[in-house]
Short mmCIF file of C-alpha atoms and ligand atoms in Angstrom, two decimals:
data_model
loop_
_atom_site.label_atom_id
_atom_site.label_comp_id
_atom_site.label_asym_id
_atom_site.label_seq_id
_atom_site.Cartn_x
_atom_site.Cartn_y
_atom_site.Cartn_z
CA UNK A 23 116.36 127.30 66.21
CA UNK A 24 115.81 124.44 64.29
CA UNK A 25 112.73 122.45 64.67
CA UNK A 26 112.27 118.70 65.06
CA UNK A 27 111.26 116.31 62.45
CA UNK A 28 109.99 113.41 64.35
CA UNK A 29 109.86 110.67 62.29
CA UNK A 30 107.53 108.70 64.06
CA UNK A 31 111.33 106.15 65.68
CA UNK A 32 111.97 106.64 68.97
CA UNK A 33 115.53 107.67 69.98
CA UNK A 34 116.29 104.21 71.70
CA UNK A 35 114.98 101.01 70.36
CA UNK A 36 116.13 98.69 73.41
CA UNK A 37 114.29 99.35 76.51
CA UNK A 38 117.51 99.51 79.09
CA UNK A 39 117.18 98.73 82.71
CA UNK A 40 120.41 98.40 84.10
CA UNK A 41 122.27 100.71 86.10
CA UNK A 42 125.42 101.00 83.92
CA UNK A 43 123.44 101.05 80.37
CA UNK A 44 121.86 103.82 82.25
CA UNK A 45 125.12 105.86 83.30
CA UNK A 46 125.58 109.62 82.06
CA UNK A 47 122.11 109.66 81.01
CA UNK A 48 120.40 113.11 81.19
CA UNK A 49 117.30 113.25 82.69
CA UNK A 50 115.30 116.50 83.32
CA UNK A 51 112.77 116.81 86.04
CA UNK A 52 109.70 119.56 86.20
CA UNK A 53 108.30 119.80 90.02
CA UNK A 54 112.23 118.10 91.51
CA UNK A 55 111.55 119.68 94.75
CA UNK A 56 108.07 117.99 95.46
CA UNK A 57 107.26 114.53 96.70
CA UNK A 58 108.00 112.36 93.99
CA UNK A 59 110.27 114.69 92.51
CA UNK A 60 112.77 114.37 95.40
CA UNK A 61 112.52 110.57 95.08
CA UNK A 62 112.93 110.24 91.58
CA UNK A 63 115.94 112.33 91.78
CA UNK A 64 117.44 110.07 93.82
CA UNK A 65 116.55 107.07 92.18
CA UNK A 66 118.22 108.55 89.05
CA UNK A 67 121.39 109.23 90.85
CA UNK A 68 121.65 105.99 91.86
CA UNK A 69 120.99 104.75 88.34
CA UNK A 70 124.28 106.93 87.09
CA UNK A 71 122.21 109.75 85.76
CA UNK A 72 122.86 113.59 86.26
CA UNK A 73 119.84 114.84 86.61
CA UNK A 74 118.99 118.87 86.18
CA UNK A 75 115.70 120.06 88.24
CA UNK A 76 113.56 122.88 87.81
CA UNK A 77 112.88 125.11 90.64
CA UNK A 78 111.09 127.90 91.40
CA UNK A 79 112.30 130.62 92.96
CA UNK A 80 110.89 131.55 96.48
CA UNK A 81 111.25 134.02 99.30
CA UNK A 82 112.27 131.55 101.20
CA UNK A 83 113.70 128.11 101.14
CA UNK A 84 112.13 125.14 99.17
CA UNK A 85 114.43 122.57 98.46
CA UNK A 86 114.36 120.73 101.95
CA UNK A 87 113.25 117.28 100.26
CA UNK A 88 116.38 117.39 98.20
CA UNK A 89 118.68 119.27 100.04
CA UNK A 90 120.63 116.03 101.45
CA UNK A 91 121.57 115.15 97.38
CA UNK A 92 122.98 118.55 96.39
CA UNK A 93 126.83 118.95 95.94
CA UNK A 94 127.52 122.55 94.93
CA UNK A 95 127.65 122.52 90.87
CA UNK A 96 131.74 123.29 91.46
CA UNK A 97 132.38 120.30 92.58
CA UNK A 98 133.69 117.82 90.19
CA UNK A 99 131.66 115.14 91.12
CA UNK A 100 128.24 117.03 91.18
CA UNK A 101 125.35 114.93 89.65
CA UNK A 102 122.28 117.32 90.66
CA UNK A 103 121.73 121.14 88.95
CA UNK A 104 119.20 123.17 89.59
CA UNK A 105 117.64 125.64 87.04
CA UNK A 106 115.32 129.12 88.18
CA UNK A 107 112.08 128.22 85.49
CA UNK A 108 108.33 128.28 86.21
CA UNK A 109 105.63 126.05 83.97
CA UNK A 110 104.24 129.80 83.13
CA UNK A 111 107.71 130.56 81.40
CA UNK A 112 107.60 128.98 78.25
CA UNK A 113 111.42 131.06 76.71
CA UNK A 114 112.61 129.50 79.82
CA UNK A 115 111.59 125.97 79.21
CA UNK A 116 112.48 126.14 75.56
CA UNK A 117 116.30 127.33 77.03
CA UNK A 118 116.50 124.73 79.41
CA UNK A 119 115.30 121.85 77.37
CA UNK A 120 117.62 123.32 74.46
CA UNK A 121 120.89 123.89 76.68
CA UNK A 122 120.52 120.63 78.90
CA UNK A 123 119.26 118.10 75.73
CA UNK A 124 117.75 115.63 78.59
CA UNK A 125 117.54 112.32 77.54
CA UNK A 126 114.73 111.80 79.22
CA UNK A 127 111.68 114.68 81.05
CA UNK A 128 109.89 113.56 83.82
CA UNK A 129 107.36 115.83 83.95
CA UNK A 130 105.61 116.14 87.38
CA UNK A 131 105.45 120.21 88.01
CA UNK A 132 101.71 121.28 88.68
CA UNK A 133 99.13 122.92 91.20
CA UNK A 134 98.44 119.17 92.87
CA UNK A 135 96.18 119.84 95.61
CA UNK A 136 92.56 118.68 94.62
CA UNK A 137 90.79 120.94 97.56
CA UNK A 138 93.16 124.46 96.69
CA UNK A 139 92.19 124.12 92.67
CA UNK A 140 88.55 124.49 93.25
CA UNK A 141 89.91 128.04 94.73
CA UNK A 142 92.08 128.42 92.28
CA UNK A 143 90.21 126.95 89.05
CA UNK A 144 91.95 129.29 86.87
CA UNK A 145 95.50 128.87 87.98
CA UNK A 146 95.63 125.45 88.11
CA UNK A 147 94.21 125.14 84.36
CA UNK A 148 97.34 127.02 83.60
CA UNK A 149 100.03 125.77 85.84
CA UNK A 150 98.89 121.98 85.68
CA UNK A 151 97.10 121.78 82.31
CA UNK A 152 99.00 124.45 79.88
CA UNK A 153 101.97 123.76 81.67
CA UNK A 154 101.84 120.34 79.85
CA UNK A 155 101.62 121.80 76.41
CA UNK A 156 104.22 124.56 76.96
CA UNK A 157 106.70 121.39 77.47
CA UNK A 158 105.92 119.85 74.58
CA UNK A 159 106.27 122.69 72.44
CA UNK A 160 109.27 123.29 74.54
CA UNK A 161 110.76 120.03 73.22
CA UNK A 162 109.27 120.64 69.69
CA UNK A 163 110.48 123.62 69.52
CA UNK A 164 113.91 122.91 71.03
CA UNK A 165 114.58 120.26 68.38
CA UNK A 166 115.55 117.91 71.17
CA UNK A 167 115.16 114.02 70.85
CA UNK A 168 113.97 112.53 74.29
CA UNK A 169 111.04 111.04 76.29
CA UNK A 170 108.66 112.41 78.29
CA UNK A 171 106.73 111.16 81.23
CA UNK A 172 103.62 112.89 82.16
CA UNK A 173 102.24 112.85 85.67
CA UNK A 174 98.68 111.91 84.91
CA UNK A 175 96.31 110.98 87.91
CA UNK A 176 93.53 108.70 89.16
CA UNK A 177 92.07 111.65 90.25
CA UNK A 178 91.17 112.04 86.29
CA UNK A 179 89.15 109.04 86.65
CA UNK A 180 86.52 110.94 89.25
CA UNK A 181 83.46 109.04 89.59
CA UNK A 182 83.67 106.29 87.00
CA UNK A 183 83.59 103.06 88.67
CA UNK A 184 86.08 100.86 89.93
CA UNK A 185 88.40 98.93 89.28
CA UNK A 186 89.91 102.01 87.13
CA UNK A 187 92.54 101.11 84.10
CA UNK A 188 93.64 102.14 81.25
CA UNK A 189 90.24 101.84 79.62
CA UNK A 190 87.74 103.40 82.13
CA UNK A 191 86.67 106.29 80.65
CA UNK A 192 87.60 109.31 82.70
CA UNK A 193 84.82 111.74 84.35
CA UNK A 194 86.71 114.01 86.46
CA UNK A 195 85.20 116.10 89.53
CA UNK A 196 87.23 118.84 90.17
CA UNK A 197 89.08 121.43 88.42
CA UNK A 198 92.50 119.48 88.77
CA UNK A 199 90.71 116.15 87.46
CA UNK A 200 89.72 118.42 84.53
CA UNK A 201 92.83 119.93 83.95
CA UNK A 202 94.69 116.61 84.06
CA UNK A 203 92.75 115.29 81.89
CA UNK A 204 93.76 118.08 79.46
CA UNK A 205 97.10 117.40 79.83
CA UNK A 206 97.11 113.73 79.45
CA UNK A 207 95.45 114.34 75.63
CA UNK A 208 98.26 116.88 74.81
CA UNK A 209 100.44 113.97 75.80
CA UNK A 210 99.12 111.83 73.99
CA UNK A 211 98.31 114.18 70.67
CA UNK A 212 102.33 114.68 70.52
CA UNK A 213 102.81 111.11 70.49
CA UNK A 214 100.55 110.16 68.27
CA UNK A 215 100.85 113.56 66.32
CA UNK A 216 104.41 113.73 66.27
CA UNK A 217 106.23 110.56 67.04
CA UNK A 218 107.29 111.92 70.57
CA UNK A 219 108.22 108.92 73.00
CA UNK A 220 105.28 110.61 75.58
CA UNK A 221 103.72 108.43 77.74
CA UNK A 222 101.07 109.06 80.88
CA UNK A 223 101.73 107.68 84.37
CA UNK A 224 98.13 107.34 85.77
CA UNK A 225 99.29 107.32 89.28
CA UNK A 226 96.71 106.82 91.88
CA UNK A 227 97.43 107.95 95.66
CA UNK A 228 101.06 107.77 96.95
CA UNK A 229 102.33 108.94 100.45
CA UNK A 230 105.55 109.45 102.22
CA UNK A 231 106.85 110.96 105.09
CA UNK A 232 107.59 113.81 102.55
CA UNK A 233 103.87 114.02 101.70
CA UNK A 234 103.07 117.53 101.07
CA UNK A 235 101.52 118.53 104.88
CA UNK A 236 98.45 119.24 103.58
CA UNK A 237 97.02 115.91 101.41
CA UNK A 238 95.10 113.97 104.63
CA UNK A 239 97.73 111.47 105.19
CA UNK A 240 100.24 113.14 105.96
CA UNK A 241 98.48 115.68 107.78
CA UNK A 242 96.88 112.82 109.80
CA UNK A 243 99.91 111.88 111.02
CA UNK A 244 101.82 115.24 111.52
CA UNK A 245 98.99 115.86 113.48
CA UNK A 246 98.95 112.86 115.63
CA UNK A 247 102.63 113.55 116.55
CA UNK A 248 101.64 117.17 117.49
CA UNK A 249 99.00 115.67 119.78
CA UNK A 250 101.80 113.11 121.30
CA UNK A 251 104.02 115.90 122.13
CA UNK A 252 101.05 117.76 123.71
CA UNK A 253 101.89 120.65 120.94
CA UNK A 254 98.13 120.11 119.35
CA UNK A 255 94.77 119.39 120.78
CA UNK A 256 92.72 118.16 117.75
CA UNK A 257 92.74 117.54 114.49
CA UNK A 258 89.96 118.83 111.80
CA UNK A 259 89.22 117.01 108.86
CA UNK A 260 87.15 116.85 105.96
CA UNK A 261 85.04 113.93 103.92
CA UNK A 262 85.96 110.95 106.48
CA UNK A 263 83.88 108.43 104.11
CA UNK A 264 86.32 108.84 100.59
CA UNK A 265 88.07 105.92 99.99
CA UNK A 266 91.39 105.65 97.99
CA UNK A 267 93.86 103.32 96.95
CA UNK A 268 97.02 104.66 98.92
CA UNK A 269 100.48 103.09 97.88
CA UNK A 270 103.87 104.38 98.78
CA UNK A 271 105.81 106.97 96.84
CA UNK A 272 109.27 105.45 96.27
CA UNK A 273 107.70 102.57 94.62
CA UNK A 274 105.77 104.41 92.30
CA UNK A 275 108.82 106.58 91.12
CA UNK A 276 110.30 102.96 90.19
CA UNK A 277 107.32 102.92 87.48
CA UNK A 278 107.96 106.51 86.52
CA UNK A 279 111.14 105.41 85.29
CA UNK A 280 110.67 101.84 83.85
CA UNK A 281 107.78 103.71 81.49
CA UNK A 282 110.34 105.54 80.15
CA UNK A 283 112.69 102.54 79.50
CA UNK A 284 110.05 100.21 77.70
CA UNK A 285 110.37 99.43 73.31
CA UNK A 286 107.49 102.13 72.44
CA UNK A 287 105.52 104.44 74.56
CA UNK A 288 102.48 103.92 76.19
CA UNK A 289 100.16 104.64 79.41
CA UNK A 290 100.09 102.37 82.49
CA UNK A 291 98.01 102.54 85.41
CA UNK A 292 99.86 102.26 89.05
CA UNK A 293 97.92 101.10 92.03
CA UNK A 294 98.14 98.76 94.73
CA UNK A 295 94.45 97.46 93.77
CA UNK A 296 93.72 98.11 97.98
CA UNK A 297 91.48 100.77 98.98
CA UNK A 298 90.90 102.23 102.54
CA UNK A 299 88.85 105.47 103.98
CA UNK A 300 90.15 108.33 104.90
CA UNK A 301 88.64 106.59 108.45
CA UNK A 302 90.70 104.03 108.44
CA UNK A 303 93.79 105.50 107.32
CA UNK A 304 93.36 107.73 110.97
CA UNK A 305 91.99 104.69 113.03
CA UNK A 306 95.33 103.20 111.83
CA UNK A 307 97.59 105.72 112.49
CA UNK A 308 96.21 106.18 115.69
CA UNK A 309 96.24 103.22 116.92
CA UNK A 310 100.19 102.49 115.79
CA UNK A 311 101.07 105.63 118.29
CA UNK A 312 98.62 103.88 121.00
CA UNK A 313 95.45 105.76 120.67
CA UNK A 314 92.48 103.31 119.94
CA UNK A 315 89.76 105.85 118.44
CA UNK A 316 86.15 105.57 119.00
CA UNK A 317 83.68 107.59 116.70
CA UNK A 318 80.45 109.14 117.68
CA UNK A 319 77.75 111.15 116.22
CA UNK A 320 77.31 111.41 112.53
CA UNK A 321 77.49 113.68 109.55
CA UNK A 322 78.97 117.14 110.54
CA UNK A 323 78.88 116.10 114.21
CA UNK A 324 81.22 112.81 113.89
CA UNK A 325 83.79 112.99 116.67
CA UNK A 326 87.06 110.76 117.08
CA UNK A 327 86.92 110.14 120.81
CA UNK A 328 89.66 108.09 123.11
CA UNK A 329 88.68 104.40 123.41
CA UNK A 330 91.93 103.60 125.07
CA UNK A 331 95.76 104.26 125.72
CA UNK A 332 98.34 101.87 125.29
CA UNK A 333 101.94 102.07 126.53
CA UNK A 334 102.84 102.80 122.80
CA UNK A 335 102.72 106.42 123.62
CA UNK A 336 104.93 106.95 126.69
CA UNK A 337 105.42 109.45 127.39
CA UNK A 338 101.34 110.42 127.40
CA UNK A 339 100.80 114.00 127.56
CA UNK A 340 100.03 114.53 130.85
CA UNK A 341 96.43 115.77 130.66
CA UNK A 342 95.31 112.98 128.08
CA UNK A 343 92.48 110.59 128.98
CA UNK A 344 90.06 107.91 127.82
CA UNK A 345 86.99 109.97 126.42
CA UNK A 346 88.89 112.81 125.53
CA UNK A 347 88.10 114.24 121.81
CA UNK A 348 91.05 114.47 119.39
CA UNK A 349 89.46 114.82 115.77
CA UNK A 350 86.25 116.78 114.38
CA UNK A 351 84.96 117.73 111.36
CA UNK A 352 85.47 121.22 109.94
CA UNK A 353 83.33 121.62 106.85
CA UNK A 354 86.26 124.07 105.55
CA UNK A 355 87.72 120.91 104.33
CA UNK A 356 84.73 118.92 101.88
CA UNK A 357 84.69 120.05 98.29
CA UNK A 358 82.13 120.69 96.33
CA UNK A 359 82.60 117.72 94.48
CA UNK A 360 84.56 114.63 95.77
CA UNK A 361 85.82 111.20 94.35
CA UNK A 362 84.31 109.22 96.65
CA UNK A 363 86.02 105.31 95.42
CA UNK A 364 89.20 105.03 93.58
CA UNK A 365 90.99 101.21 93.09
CA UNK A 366 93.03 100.92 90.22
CA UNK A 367 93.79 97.83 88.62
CA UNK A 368 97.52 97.78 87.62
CA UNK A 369 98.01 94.72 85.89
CA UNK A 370 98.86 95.86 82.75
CA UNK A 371 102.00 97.40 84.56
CA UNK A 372 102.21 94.26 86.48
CA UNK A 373 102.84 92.49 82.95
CA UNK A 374 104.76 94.60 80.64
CA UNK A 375 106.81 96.54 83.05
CA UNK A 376 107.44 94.10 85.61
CA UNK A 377 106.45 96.46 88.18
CA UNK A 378 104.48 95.54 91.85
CA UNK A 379 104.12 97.38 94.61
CA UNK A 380 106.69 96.64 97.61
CA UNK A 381 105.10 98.64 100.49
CA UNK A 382 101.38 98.08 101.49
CA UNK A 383 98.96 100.37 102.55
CA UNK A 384 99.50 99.26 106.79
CA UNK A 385 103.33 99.30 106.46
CA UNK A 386 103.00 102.83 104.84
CA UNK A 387 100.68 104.49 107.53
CA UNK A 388 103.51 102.99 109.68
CA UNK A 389 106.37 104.32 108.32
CA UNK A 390 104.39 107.47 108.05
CA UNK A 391 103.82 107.80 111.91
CA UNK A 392 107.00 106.56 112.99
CA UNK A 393 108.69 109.22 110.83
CA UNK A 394 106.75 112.23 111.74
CA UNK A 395 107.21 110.95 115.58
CA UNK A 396 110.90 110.78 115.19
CA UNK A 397 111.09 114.36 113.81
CA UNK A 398 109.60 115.88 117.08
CA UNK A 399 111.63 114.00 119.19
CA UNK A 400 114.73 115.25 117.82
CA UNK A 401 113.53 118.01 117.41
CA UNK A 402 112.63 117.91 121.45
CA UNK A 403 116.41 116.69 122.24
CA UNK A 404 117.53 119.39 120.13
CA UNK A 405 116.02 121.71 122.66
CA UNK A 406 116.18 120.44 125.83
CA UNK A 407 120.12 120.59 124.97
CA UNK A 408 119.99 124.05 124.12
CA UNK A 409 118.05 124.53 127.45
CA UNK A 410 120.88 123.06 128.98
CA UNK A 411 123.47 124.57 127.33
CA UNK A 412 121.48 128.27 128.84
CA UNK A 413 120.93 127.03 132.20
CA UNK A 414 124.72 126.39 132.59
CA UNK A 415 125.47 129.84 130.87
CA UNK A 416 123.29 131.86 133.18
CA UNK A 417 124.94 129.95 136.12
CA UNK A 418 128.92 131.27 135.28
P1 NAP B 525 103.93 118.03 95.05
O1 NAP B 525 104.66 117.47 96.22
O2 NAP B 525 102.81 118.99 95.26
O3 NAP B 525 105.03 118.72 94.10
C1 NAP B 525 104.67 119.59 93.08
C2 NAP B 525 105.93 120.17 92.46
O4 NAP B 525 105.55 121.09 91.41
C3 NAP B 525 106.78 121.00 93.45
O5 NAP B 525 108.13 120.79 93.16
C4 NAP B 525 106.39 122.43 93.11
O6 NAP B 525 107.36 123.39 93.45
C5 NAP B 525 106.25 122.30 91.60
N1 NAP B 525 105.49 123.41 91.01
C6 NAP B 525 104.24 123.82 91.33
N2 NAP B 525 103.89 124.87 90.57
C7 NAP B 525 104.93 125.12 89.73
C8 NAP B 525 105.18 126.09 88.72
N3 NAP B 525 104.29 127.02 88.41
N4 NAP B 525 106.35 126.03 88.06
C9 NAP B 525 107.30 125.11 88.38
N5 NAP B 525 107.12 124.18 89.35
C10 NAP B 525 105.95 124.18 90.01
O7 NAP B 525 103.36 116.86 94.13
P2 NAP B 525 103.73 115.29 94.13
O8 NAP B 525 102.86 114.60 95.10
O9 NAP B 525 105.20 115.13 94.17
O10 NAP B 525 103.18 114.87 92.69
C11 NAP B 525 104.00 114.99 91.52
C12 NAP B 525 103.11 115.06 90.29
O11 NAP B 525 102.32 113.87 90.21
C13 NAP B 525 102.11 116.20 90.27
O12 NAP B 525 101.95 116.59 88.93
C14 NAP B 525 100.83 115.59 90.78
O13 NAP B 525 99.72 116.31 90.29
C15 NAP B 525 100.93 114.20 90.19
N6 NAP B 525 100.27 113.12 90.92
C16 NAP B 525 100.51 112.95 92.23
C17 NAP B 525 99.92 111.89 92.90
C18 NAP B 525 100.18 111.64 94.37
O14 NAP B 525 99.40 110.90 94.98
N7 NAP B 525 101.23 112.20 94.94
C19 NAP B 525 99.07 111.00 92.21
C20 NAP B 525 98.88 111.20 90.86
C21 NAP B 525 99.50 112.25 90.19
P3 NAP B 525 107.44 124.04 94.94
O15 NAP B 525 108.16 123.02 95.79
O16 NAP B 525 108.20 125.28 94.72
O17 NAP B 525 106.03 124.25 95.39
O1 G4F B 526 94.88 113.70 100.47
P1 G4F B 526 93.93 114.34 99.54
O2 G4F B 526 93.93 115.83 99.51
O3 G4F B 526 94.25 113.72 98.11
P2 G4F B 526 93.41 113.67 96.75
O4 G4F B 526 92.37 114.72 96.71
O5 G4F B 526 92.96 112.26 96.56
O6 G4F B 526 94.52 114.06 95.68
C1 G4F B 526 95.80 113.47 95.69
O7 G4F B 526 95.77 112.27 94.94
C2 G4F B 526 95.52 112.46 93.53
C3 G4F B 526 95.50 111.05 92.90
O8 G4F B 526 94.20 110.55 92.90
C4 G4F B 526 96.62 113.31 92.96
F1 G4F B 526 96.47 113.43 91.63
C5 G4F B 526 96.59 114.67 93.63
O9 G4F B 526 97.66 115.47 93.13
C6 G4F B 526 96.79 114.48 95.13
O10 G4F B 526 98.10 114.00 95.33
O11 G4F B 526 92.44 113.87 99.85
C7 G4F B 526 92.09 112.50 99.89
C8 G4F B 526 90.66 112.37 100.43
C9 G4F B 526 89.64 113.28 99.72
O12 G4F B 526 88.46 112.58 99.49
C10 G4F B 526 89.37 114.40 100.72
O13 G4F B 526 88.07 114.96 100.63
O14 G4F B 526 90.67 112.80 101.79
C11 G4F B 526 89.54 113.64 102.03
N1 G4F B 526 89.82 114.49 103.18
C12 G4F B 526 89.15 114.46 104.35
N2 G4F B 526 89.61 115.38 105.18
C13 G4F B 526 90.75 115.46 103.26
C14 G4F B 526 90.62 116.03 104.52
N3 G4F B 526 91.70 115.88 102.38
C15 G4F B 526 92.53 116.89 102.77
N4 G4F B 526 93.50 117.30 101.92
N5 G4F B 526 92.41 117.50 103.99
C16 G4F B 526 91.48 117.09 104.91
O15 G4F B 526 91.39 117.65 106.00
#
């Protein structure tokens, strides 16, 4: 296979950024079935791209966040394809990379749950640091000419202070932190090593209803629809006291994919530049489904208690009631070491790429608990017609 000879030129010398300059594009994408993956992928569709994912193959299901955008591959006007590959599998990636010649790799495959790598320091070294250097040796290797986005993270910044850009040194404090840090270097060592159009996305916090359903967000408010529906009693969390600078994931896919259109290739921070607790991201959710929440004790002990109901949540479980307890603290959830203040200043993104955030951090908690609401009502219709549908069966 013949190898590359980067010459130090990138492959495109005018940024593009409309739609039809952007039509049968390629564009590969590591991690397609995950949060941002599923919205990328459909931002690239819309932008004319086909776009080939990499899944991984499970025992059962996992490509609900993108199963409303596949056409089966026979189909003549199929834009999506999915290929079996795994970041450990670098034969594989060197295949895919050399079969598919992407245009452009948006890289965003990894072990991304801060709490899980400090159980699984190892793996996640592999899977989200290594897995960044068996891509670029992938594309090395492959001989392929394209650009590469890496999914770098505030979470690399750790405990250096804020505002965090593209100059704050990083001090990460965890073995993901670490491990992205690693893998922003490589990154960066191929494009300065190399010539490879590789740039880093330093994204800081971004939810979604499709937030994975264990980050806090979204298990805030999957949680608070539970309770609704009288399907949960409480909710444990961890560290109530972390703050973070919480933007909203479609927008920050957007920036993914205007990095990877600019002149040369470079790193941008993304960030709202707000930052909220993981208190007031509950106290907010809360109180959008009509629970005002009252905390008491401290430490360990804090409790989120019932201040008041508001008509917001009719129907009310029936046994619900001012002074009632709905959240406590489970230790199981604080890590040994936690970012305790991230706000990233984005204004270098603001100027060269053009790019602000659209959604803000109260519209997004909104969105958030309005989706995960919706689900379990339909979910409840669905069932109350199949109830239906039995009662008048066992009647004939
Ligand atoms: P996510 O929902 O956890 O998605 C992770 C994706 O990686 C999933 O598609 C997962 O596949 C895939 N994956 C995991 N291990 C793999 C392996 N060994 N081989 C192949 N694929 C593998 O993460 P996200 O929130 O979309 O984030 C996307 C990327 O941005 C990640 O790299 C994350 O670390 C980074 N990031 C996220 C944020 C944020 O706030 N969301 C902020 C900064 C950076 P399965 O579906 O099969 O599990
Ligand atoms: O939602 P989290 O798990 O997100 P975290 O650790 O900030 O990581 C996320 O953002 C990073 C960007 O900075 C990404 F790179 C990374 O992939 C991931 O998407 O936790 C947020 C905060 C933490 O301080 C945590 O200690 O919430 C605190 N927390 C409190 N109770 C909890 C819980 N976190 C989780 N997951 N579960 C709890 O019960």
């Amino acid at each position: 296979m013949e190898r590359t000879k980067f010459t130090g030129k990138h492959s495109r010398e005018k940024p593009s950024t409309s739609a039809s300059a952007s039509t049968c594009r390629k564009a590969l994408i590591t991690g397609i079935t995950g949060q941002d993956g599923s919205y990328l992928a459909e931002l690239l569709l819309s932008k004319g791209y086909k776009v080939h994912g990499l899944i991984r193959r499970s025992s059962t299901f996992n490509t609900e966040r993108i199963d409303h955008i596949y056409v089966d591959p026979h189909d003549s006007e199929a834009k999506l394809f999915l290929h079996y590959g795994d970041m450990t599998d670098s034969g594989q990636l060197t295949n895919l990379i050399y079969n598919v010649k992407p245009d452009e790799i948006y890289h965003l495959a990894a072990q991304s749950h801060v709490r899980v790598s400090f159980d699984m320091p190892e793996f996640t070294g592999d899977i989200t640091g290594i897995g960044t250097t068996r891509l670029l040796e992938a594309i090395r290797r492959s001989g392929i000419k394209t650009r590469f986005y890496q999914a770098s993270s505030s979470e690399m910044f750790g405990d250096s202070p804020a505002p965090q850009n593209e100059e704050t040194p990083f001090k990460p404090q965890s073995p993901y932190g670490a491990a992205k840090v690693y893998a922003y270097w490589m990154a960066r060592n191929y494009r300065e090593g190399y010539g490879m159009f590789a740039v880093n996305g330093i994204l800081f916090n971004h939810e979604s209803p499709r937030r994975g359903e264990t980050f806090v967000t979204r298990k805030t408010t999957r949680a608070l629809a539970r309770i609704k529906f009288g399907l949960q009693d409480k909710l444990y969390l961890g560290n109530l006291e972390a703050k973070r600078d919480w933007g909203y994931a479609p927008d920050y896919v957007e920036a993914m994919w205007l990095m990877l259109q600019q002149k040369e290739p470079d790193d941008f921070v993304i960030a709202t530049g707000e930052t909220h607790s993981v208190k007031e991201f509950v106290n907010l959710a809360f109180a959008h489904a009509g629970i005002e929440i009252e905390w008491k004790g401290k430490s360990k002990s804090e409790k989120g208690i019932i201040r008041s109901l508001t008509s917001n949540l009719q129907p009310l479980p029936s046994n619900m009631k001012v002074g009632d307890c709905l959240i406590e603290i489970d230790p199981r959830y604080f890590r040994p070491l936690d970012v305790e203040f991230l706000q990233g200043d984005a204004s270098k993104a603001k100027k060269k790429l053009k790019w602000e955030p659209k959604v803000r951090f109260k519209e997004m908690v909104k969105i958030m608990v309005d989706s995960d609401i919706k689900d379990l009502e339909e979910m409840k219709q669905c069932q109350d017609v199949i109830r239906k549908l039995s009662d008048n069966k066992s009647r004939q």
